[in-house]
Coordinates of C-alpha atoms and ligand atoms in Angstrom, one line a residue:
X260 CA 17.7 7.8 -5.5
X261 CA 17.8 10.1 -8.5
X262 CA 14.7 12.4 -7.1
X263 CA 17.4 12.3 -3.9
X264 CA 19.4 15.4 -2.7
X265 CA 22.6 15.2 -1.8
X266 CA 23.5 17.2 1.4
X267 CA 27.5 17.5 0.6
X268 CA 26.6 19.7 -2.1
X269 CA 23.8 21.8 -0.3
X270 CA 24.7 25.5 0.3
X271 CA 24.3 28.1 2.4
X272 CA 20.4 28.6 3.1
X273 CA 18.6 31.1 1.1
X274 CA 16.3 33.7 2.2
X275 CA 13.1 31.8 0.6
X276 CA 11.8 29.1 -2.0
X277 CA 8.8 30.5 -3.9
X278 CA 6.8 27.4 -5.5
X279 CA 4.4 28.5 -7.9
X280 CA 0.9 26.0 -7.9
X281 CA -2.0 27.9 -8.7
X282 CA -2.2 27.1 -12.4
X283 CA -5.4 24.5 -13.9
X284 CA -4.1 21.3 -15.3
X285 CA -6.8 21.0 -17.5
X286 CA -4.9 18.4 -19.5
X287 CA -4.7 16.0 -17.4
X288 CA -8.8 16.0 -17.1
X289 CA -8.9 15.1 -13.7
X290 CA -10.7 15.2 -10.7
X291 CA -7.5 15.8 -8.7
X292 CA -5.1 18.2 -8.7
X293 CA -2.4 17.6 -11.2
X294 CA 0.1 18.5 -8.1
X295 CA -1.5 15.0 -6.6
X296 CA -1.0 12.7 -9.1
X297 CA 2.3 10.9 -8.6
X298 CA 5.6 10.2 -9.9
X299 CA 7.7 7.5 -8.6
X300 CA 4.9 6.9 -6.2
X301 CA 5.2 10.8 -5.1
X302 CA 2.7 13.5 -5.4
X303 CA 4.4 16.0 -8.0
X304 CA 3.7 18.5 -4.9
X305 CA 6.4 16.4 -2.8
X306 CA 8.5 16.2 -5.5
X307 CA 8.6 20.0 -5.9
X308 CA 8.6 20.5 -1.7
X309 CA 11.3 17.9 -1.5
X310 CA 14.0 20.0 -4.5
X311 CA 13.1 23.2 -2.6
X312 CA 14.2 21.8 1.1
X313 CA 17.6 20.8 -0.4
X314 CA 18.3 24.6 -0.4
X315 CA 17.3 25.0 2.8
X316 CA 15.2 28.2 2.5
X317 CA 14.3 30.2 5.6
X318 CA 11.1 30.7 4.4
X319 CA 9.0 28.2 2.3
X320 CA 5.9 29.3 0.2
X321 CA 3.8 27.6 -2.5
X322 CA 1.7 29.7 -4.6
X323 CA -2.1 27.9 -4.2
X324 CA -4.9 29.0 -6.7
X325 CA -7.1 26.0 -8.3
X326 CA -7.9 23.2 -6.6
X327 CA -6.9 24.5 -3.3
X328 CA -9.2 22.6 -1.4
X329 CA -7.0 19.4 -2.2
X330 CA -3.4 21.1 -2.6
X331 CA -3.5 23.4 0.5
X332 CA -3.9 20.6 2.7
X333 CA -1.5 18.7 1.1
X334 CA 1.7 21.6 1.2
X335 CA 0.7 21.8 4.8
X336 CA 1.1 17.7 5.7
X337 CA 4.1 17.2 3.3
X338 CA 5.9 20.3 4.5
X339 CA 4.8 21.9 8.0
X340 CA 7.0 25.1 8.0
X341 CA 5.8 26.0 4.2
X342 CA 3.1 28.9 4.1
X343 CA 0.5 29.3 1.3
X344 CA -0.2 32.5 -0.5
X345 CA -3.5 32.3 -2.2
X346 CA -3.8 33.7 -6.2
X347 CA -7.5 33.2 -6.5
X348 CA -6.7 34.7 -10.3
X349 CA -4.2 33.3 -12.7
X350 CA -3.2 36.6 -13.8
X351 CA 0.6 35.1 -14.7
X352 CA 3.7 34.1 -13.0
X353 CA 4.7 37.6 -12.6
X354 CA 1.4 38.1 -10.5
X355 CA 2.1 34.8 -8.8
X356 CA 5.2 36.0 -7.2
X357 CA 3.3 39.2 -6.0
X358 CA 1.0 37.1 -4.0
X359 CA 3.5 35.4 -2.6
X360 CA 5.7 38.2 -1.3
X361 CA 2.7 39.6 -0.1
X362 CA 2.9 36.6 2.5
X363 CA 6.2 36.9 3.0
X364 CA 8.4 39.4 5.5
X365 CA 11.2 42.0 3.8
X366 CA 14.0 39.6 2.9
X367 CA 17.4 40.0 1.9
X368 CA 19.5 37.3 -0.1
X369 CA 18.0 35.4 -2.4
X370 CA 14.6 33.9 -3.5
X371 CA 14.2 30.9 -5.7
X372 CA 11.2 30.6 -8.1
X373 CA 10.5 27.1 -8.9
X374 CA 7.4 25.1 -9.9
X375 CA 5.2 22.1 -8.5
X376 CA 5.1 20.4 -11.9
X377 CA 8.6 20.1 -12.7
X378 CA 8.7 16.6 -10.5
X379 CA 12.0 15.2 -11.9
X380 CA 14.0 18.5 -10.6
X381 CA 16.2 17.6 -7.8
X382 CA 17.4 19.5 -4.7
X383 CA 21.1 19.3 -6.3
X384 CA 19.9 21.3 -9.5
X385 CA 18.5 24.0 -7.1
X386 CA 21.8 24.3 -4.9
X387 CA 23.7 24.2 -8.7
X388 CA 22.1 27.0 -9.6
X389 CA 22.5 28.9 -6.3
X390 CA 26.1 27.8 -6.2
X391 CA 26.3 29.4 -9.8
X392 CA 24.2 32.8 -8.9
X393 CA 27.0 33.6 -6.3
X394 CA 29.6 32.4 -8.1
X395 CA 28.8 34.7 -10.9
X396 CA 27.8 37.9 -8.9
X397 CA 24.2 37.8 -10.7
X398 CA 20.8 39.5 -9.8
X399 CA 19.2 36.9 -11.2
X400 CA 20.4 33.4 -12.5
X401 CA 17.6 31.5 -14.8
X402 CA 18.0 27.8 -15.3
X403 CA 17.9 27.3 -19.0
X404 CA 17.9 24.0 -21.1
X405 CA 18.7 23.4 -25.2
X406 CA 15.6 21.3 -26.8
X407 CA 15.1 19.6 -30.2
X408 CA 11.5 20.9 -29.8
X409 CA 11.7 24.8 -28.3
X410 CA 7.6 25.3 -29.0
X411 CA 5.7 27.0 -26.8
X412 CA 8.8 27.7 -24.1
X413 CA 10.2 31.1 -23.1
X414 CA 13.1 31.6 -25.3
X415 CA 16.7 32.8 -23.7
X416 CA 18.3 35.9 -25.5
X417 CA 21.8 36.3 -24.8
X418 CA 24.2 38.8 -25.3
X419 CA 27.4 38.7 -27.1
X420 CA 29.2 38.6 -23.5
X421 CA 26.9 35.6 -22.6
X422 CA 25.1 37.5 -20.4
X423 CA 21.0 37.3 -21.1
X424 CA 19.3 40.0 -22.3
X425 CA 15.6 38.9 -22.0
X426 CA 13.4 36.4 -22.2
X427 CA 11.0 36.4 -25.2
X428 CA 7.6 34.5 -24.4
X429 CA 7.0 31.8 -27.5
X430 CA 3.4 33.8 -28.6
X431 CA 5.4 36.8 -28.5
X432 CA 8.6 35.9 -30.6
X433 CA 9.2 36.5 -33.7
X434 CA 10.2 33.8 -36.5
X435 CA 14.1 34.5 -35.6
X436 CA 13.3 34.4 -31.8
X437 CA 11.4 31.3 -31.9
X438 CA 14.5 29.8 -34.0
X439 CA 16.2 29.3 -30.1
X440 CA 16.8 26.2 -28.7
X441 CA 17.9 27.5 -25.3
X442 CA 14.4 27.7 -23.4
X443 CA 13.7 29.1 -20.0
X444 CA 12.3 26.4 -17.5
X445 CA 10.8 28.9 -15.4
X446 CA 13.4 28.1 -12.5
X447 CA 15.0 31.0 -11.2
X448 CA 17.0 32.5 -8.1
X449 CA 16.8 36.1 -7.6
X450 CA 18.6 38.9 -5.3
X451 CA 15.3 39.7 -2.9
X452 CA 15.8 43.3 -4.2
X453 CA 15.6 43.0 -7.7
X454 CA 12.6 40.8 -7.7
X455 CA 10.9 42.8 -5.5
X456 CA 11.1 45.8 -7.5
X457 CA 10.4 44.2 -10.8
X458 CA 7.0 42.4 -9.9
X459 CA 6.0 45.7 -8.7
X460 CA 7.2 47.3 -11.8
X461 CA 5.5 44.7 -14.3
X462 CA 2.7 45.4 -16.8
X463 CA 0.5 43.1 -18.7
X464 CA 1.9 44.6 -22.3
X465 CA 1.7 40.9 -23.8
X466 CA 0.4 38.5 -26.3
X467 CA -1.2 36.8 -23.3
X468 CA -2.2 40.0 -20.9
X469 CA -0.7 38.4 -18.0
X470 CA 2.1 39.5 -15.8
X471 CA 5.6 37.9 -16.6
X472 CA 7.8 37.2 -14.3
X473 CA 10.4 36.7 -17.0
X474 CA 10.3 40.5 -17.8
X475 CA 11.8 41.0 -14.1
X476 CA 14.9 39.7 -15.9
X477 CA 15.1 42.5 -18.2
X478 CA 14.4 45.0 -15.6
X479 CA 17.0 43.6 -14.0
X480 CA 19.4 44.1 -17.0
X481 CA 18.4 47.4 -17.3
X482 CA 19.1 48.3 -13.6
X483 CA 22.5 47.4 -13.9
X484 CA 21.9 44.3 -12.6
X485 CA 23.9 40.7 -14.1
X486 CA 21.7 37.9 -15.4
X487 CA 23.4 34.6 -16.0
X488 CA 21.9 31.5 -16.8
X489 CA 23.2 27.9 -15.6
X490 CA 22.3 25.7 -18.2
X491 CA 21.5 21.8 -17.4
X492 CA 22.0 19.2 -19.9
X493 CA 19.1 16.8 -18.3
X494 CA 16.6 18.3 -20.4
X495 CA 13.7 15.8 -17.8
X496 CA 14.6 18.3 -15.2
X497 CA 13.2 21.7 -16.7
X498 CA 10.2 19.2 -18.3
X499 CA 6.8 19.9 -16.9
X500 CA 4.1 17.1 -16.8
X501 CA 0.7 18.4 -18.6
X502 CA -1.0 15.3 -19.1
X503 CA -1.0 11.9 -18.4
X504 CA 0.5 11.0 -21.4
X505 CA 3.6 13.0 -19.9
X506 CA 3.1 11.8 -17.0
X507 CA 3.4 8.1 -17.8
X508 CA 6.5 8.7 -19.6
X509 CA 8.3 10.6 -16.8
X510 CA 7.1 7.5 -14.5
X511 CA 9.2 5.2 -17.1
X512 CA 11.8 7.4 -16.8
X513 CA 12.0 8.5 -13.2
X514 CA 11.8 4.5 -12.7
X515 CA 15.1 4.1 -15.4
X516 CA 17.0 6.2 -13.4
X517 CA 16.1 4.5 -9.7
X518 CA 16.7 1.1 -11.3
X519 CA 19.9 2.1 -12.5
X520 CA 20.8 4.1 -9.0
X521 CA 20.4 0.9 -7.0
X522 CA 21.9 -1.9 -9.4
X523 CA 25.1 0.4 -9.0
X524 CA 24.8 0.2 -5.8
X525 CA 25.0 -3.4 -5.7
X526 CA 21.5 -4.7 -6.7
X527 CA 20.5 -7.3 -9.1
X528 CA 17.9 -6.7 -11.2
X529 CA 17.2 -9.4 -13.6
X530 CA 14.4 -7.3 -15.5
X531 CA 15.2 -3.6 -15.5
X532 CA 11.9 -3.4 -17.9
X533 CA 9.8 -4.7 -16.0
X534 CA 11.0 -3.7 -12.6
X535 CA 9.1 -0.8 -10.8
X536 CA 11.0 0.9 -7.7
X537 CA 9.2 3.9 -6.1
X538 CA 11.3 7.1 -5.3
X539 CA 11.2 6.7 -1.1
X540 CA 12.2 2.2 -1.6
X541 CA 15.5 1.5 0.6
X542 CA 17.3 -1.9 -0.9
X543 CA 20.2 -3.3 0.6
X544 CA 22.9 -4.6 -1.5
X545 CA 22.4 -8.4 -2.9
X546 CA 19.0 -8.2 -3.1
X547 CA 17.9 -10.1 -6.3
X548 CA 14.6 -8.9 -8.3
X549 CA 13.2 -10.8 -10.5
X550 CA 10.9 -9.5 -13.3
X551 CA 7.4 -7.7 -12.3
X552 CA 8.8 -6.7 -9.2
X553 CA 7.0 -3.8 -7.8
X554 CA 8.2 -1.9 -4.7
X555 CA 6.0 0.6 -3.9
X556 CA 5.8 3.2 -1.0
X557 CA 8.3 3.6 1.8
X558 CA 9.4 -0.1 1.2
X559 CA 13.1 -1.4 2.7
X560 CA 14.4 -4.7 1.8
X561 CA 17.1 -6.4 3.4
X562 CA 20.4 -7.8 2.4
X563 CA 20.9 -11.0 0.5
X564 CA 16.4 -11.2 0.1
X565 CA 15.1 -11.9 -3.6
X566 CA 11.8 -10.8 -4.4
X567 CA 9.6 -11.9 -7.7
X568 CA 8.9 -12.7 -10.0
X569 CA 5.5 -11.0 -10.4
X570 CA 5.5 -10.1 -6.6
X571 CA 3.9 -6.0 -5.8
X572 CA 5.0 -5.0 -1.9
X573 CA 4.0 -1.7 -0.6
X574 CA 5.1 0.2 2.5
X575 CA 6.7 -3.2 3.9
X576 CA 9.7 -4.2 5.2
X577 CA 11.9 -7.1 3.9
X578 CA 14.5 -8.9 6.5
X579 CA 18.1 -10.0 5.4
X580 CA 17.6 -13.3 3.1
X581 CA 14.1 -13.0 2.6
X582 CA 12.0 -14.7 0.4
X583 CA 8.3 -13.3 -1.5
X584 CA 7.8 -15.3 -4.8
X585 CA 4.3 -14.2 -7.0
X586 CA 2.8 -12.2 -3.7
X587 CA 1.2 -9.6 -2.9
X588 CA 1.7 -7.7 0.8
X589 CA 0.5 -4.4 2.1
X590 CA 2.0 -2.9 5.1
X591 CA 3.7 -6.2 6.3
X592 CA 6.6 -6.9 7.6
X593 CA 8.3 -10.3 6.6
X594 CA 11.5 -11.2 8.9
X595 CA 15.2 -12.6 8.2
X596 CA 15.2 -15.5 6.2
X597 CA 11.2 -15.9 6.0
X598 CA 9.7 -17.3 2.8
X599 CA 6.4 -15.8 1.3
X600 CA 4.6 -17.5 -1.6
X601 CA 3.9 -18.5 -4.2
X602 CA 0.4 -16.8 -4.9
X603 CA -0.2 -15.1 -1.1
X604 CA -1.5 -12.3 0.1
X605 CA -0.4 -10.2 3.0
X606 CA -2.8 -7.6 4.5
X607 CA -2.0 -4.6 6.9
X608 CA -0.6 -6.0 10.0
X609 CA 1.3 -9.4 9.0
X610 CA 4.3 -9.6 10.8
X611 CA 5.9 -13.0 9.6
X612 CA 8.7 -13.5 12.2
X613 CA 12.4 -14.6 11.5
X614 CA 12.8 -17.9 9.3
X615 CA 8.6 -18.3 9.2
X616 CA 6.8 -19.4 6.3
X617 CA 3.7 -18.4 4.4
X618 CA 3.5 -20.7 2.0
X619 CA 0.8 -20.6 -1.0
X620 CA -2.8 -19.2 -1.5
X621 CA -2.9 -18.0 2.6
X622 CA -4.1 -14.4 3.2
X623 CA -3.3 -13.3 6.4
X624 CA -4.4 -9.7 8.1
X625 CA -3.3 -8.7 11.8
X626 CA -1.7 -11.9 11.7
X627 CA 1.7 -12.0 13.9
X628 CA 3.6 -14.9 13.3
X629 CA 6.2 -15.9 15.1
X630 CA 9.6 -16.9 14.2
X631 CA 10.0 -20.4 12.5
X632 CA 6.1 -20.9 12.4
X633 CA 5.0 -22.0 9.3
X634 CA 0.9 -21.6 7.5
X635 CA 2.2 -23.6 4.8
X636 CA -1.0 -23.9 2.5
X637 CA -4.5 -22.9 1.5
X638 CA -5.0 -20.9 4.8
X639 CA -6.9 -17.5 6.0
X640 CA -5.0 -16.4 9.1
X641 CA -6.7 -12.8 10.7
X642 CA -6.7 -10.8 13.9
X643 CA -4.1 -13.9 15.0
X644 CA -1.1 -14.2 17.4
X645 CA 0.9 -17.5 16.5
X646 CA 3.2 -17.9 19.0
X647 CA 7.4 -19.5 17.9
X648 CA 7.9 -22.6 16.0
X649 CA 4.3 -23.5 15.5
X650 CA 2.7 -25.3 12.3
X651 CA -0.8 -24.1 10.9
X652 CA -1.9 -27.4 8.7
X653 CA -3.3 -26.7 5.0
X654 CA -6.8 -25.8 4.9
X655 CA -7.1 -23.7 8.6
X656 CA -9.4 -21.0 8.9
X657 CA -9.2 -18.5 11.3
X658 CA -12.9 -17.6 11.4
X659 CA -12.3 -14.0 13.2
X660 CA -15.5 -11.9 11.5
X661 CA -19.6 -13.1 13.3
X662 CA -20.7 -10.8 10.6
X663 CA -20.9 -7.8 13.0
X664 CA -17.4 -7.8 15.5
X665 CA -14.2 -9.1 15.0
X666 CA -12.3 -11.5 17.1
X667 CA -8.8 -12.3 17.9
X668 CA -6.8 -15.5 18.3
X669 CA -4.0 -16.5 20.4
X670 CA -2.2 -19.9 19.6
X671 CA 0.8 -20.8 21.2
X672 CA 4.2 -22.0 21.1
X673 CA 5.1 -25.2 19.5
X674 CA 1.4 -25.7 18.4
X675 CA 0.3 -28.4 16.1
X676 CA -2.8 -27.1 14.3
X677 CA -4.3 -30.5 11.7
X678 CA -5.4 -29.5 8.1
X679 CA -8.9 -28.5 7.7
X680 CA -9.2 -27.0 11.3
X681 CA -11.8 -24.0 12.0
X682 CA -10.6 -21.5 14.9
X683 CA -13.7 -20.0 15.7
X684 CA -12.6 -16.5 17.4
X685 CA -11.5 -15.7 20.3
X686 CA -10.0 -19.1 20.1
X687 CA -7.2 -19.8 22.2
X688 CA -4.3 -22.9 21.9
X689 CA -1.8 -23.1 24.7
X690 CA 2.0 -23.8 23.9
X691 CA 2.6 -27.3 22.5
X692 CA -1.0 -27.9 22.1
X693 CA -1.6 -30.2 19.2
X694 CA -5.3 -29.7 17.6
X695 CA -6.8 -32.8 15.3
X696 CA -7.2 -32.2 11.8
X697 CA -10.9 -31.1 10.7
X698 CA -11.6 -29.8 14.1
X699 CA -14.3 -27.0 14.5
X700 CA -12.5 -25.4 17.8
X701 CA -14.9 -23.3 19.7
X702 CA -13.6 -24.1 23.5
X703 CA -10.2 -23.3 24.5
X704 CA -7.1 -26.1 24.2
X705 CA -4.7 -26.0 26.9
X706 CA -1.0 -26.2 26.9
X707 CA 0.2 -29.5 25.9
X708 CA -3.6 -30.9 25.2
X709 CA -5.2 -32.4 22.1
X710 CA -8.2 -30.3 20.8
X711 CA -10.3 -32.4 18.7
X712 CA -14.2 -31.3 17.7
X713 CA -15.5 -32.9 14.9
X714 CA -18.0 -36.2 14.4
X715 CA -16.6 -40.0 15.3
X716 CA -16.0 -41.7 12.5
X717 CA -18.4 -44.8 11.7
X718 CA -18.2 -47.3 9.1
X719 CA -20.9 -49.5 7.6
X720 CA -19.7 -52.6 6.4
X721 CA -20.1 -53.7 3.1
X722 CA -22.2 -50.6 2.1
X723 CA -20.6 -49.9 -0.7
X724 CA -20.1 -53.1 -2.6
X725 CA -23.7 -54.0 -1.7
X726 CA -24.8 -50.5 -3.7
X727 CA -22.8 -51.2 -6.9
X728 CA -24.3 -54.9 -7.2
X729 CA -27.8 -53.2 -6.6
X730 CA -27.3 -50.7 -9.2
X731 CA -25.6 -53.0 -11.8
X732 CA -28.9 -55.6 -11.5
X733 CA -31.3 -52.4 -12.3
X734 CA -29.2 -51.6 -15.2
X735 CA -29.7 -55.4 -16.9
X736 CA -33.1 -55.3 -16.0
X737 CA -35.4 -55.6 -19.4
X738 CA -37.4 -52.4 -20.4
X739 CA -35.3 -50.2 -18.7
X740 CA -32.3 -48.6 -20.2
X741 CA -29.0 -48.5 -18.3
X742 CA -28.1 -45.1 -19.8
X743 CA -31.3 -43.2 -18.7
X744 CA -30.9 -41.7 -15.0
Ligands
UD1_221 C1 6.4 29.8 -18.2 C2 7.4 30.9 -18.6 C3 8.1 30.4 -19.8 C4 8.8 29.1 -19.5 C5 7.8 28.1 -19.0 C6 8.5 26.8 -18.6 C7 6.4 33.0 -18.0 C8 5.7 34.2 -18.5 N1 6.7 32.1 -18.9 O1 5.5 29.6 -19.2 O2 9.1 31.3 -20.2 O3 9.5 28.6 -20.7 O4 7.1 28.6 -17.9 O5 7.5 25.8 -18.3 O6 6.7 32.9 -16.8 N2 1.3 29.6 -12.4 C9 0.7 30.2 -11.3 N3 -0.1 31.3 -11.5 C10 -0.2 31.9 -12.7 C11 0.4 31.3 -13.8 C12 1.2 30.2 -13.6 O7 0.8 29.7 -10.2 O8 -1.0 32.8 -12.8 C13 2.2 28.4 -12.2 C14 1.6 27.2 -12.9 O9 0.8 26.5 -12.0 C15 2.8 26.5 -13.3 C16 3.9 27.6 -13.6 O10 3.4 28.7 -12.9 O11 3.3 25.6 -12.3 C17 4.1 27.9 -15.0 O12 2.9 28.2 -15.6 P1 2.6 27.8 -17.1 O13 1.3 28.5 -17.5 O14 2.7 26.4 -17.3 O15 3.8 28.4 -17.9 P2 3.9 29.5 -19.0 O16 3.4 30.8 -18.3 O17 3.2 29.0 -20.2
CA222 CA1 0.5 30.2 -19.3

């Protein structure tokens, strides 16, 4: 929702996206790239690749340095068109850029510079920016922010006319300089031109001896050019993450702002607190969460279906009128007006058909489930075709694992499985086959047959009553305590 782009307000393509990704991360002290770790259950990389596409840049190219091994790969699934340019030195932004034209043909219009860690930037920002760049006639437009806490950002210098003069690196300002509130966020678009000739033109003259790119702005300026900055008033937007302190509080407030998107558009949410919705979730409206509600992943939920409370579903689709109450599913689809739960789990490959019912403490894998069938209790249902309108009693075990292969079942319509039952796989119960309850079913039951496998019950008259009279005349016998056993 709020990570979304809006395509009404999308301009005219521009020549390229620059995405600059080589930098370390050290922060986060991580194994993985920073560019991996997620936000509203996306990479920050996607984040980044999805803001650039909004802009619709002819050419697409992420700047790759450290751990290129796990964020080359990565650009190249999320975004096929996008090329890499490797910087196999972190030598500054500046020097960034020059790698990536390097990869990149002569271009006219312009080129955006943007970054991969900036994940709560959205495509509409970008096209803003753009929108503002032409608008104004600029060479280069710089998107700017005004913070309570301006350390260790570029600072804007402006003109009297408005127009900025430079940007003044925080280790290189002076006390009045670092006075500024208005901060560079490192997000820029650029006539191809001018930053052409200023990378080429930069020098490493600094506090930090790298190449800045924000000096192409003052080259600029002194070519002649204009330099304009649009200035946004969400300060999340221009906020990188840098550890996972950061990071954690982005998540909080990536997840505000998706809650919020979709209880205006006609979601209840009874929790907002406690209520997690990733970035890529589709809800219909009238769908009621309750609190510790998770929806992770690509998940889509139909009208009118109330999920929760404490229920996590990831990558799985919801029908219209749905139930899932204290569940957990992965990967599975529940249909229209199915119930789910309490306390079940649902493992890759449930499909619970239309008005079905898993009721509480099953765990089902490659289970299909037809529509109106019900495993009401206590049940382990895998590597299973239930036909329509069949009943699984409490207590039935698909036993679908020998300890080396796996097996599948097939159990047809209108099927009366008893509680207790074992399916040993392949097993196989034709439609309207009823099977007796604490059955070990090894042999196939046909259509319409009874299926019953377990020992004939015997009893043994009196047994009992004659055991408790025996016992009682040990216990009163003298020299021998009752109590001892
Ligand atoms: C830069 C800006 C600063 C701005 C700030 C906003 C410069 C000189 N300074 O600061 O004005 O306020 O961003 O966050 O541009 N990167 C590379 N290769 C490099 C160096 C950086 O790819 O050699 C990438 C990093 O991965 C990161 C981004 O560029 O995504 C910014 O780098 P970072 O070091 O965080 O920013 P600063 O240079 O400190
Ligand atoms: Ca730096």
């Amino acid at each position: 929702m709020s990570a979304a782009t809006s395509p009404e307000t999308t301009p005219a393509a521009v020549a390229a996206v620059v995405v600059l990704a080589a930098g370390g991360g050290t922060r986060m002290r991580s194994k993985r790239s920073k560019l991996l770790h997620e936000v509203g259950g996306r990479s920050m990389l996607s984040h980044a690749l999805a803001a650039a596409s909004a802009v619709q840049p002819e050419h697409l190219v992420v700047v790759v340095g450290h751990a290129r091994d796990q964020v080359e790969p990565l650009v190249h699934e999320l975004a096929p068109q996008a090329t890499t340019a490797v910087q196999t030195e972190q030598r500054g932004t500046g020097h960034a850029v020059r790698c990536a034209l390097e990869v990149l043909p002569e271009l006219t219009g312009e080129v955006l510079v943007t970054y991969g860690d900036v994940p709560m930037l959205t495509g509409e920002t970008l096209a803003e920016l753009v929108q503002r760049h032409r608008a104004d006639g600029n060479a280069v437009t710089v998107l700017t922010a005004d913070v309570p806490d301006p350390t260790g950002y570029g600072r804007i210098l402006r003109d009297p006319d408005g127009q900025v003069a430079r940007i003044v690196e925080h280790r290189d300002a002076d006390e009045a300089t670092r006075a500024v509130t208005e901060i560079n966020s490192g997000i820029y678009v650029f006539a191809a031109d001018t930053l052409a000739t200023g990378v080429a033109r930069l020098d490493a003259v600094n506090a930090q001896g790298e190449l800045y790119l924000t000096d192409v702005l003052g080259l600029a300026r002194a070519d002649g050019g204009r330099v304009g900055a649009h200035r946004t008033d969400d300060l999340w937007q221009t906020e990188g993450v840098n550890d996972r302190v950061q990071l954690a509080r982005m998540n909080a407030e990536l997840n505000r702002r998706t809650v919020e998107g979709w209880m205006r558009a006609g979601v209840t949410v009874v929790d907002p607190a406690t209520t997690w919705i990733d970035a890529d979730v589709r809800l219909a409206p009238d769908v009621l969460l309750h609190p510790g509600t998770i929806l992770a992943g690509a998940t889509t939920v139909g009208e009118g279906a109330e999920l929760g409370p404490d229920t996590r579903l990831r990558d799985c689709e919801v029908g219209e009128g749905a139930s899932v109450v204290r569940s957990e599913a992965h990967l599975a689809v529940i249909g229209a007006g199915a119930t789910v739960g309490p306390w079940s789990y649902l493992r890759p490959g449930t499909e619970l058909g239309e008005r079905g019912k898993i009721g509480g403490f099953v765990e089902t894998k490659k289970a299909v489930i037809g529509a109106g069938s019900k495993v009401p209790h206590l049940s382990y249902v895998g590597d299973a075709t239930i036909g329509a309108g069949s009943n699984i009693g409490a207590g039935t075990i698909f036993a679908n694992y020998d300890g080396v292969d796996k097996f599948p079942s097939t159990i047809g319509d209108g099927v009366f499985v008893g509680s207790g039952t074992v399916l040993v796989a392949p097993a196989e119960i034709g439609d309207g086959a009823f099977v007796a309850a604490g059955s070990t079913i090894t042999e196939p039951v046909p259509a319409d047959d009874l299926g019953v496998a377990r020992g004939r019950q015997r009893n043994v008259e009196g047994w009992a009553g004659r055991r408790r009279e025996s016992r009682a005349a040990a216990a009163d016998a003298p020299g021998d305590s009752g109590a001892a056993q």
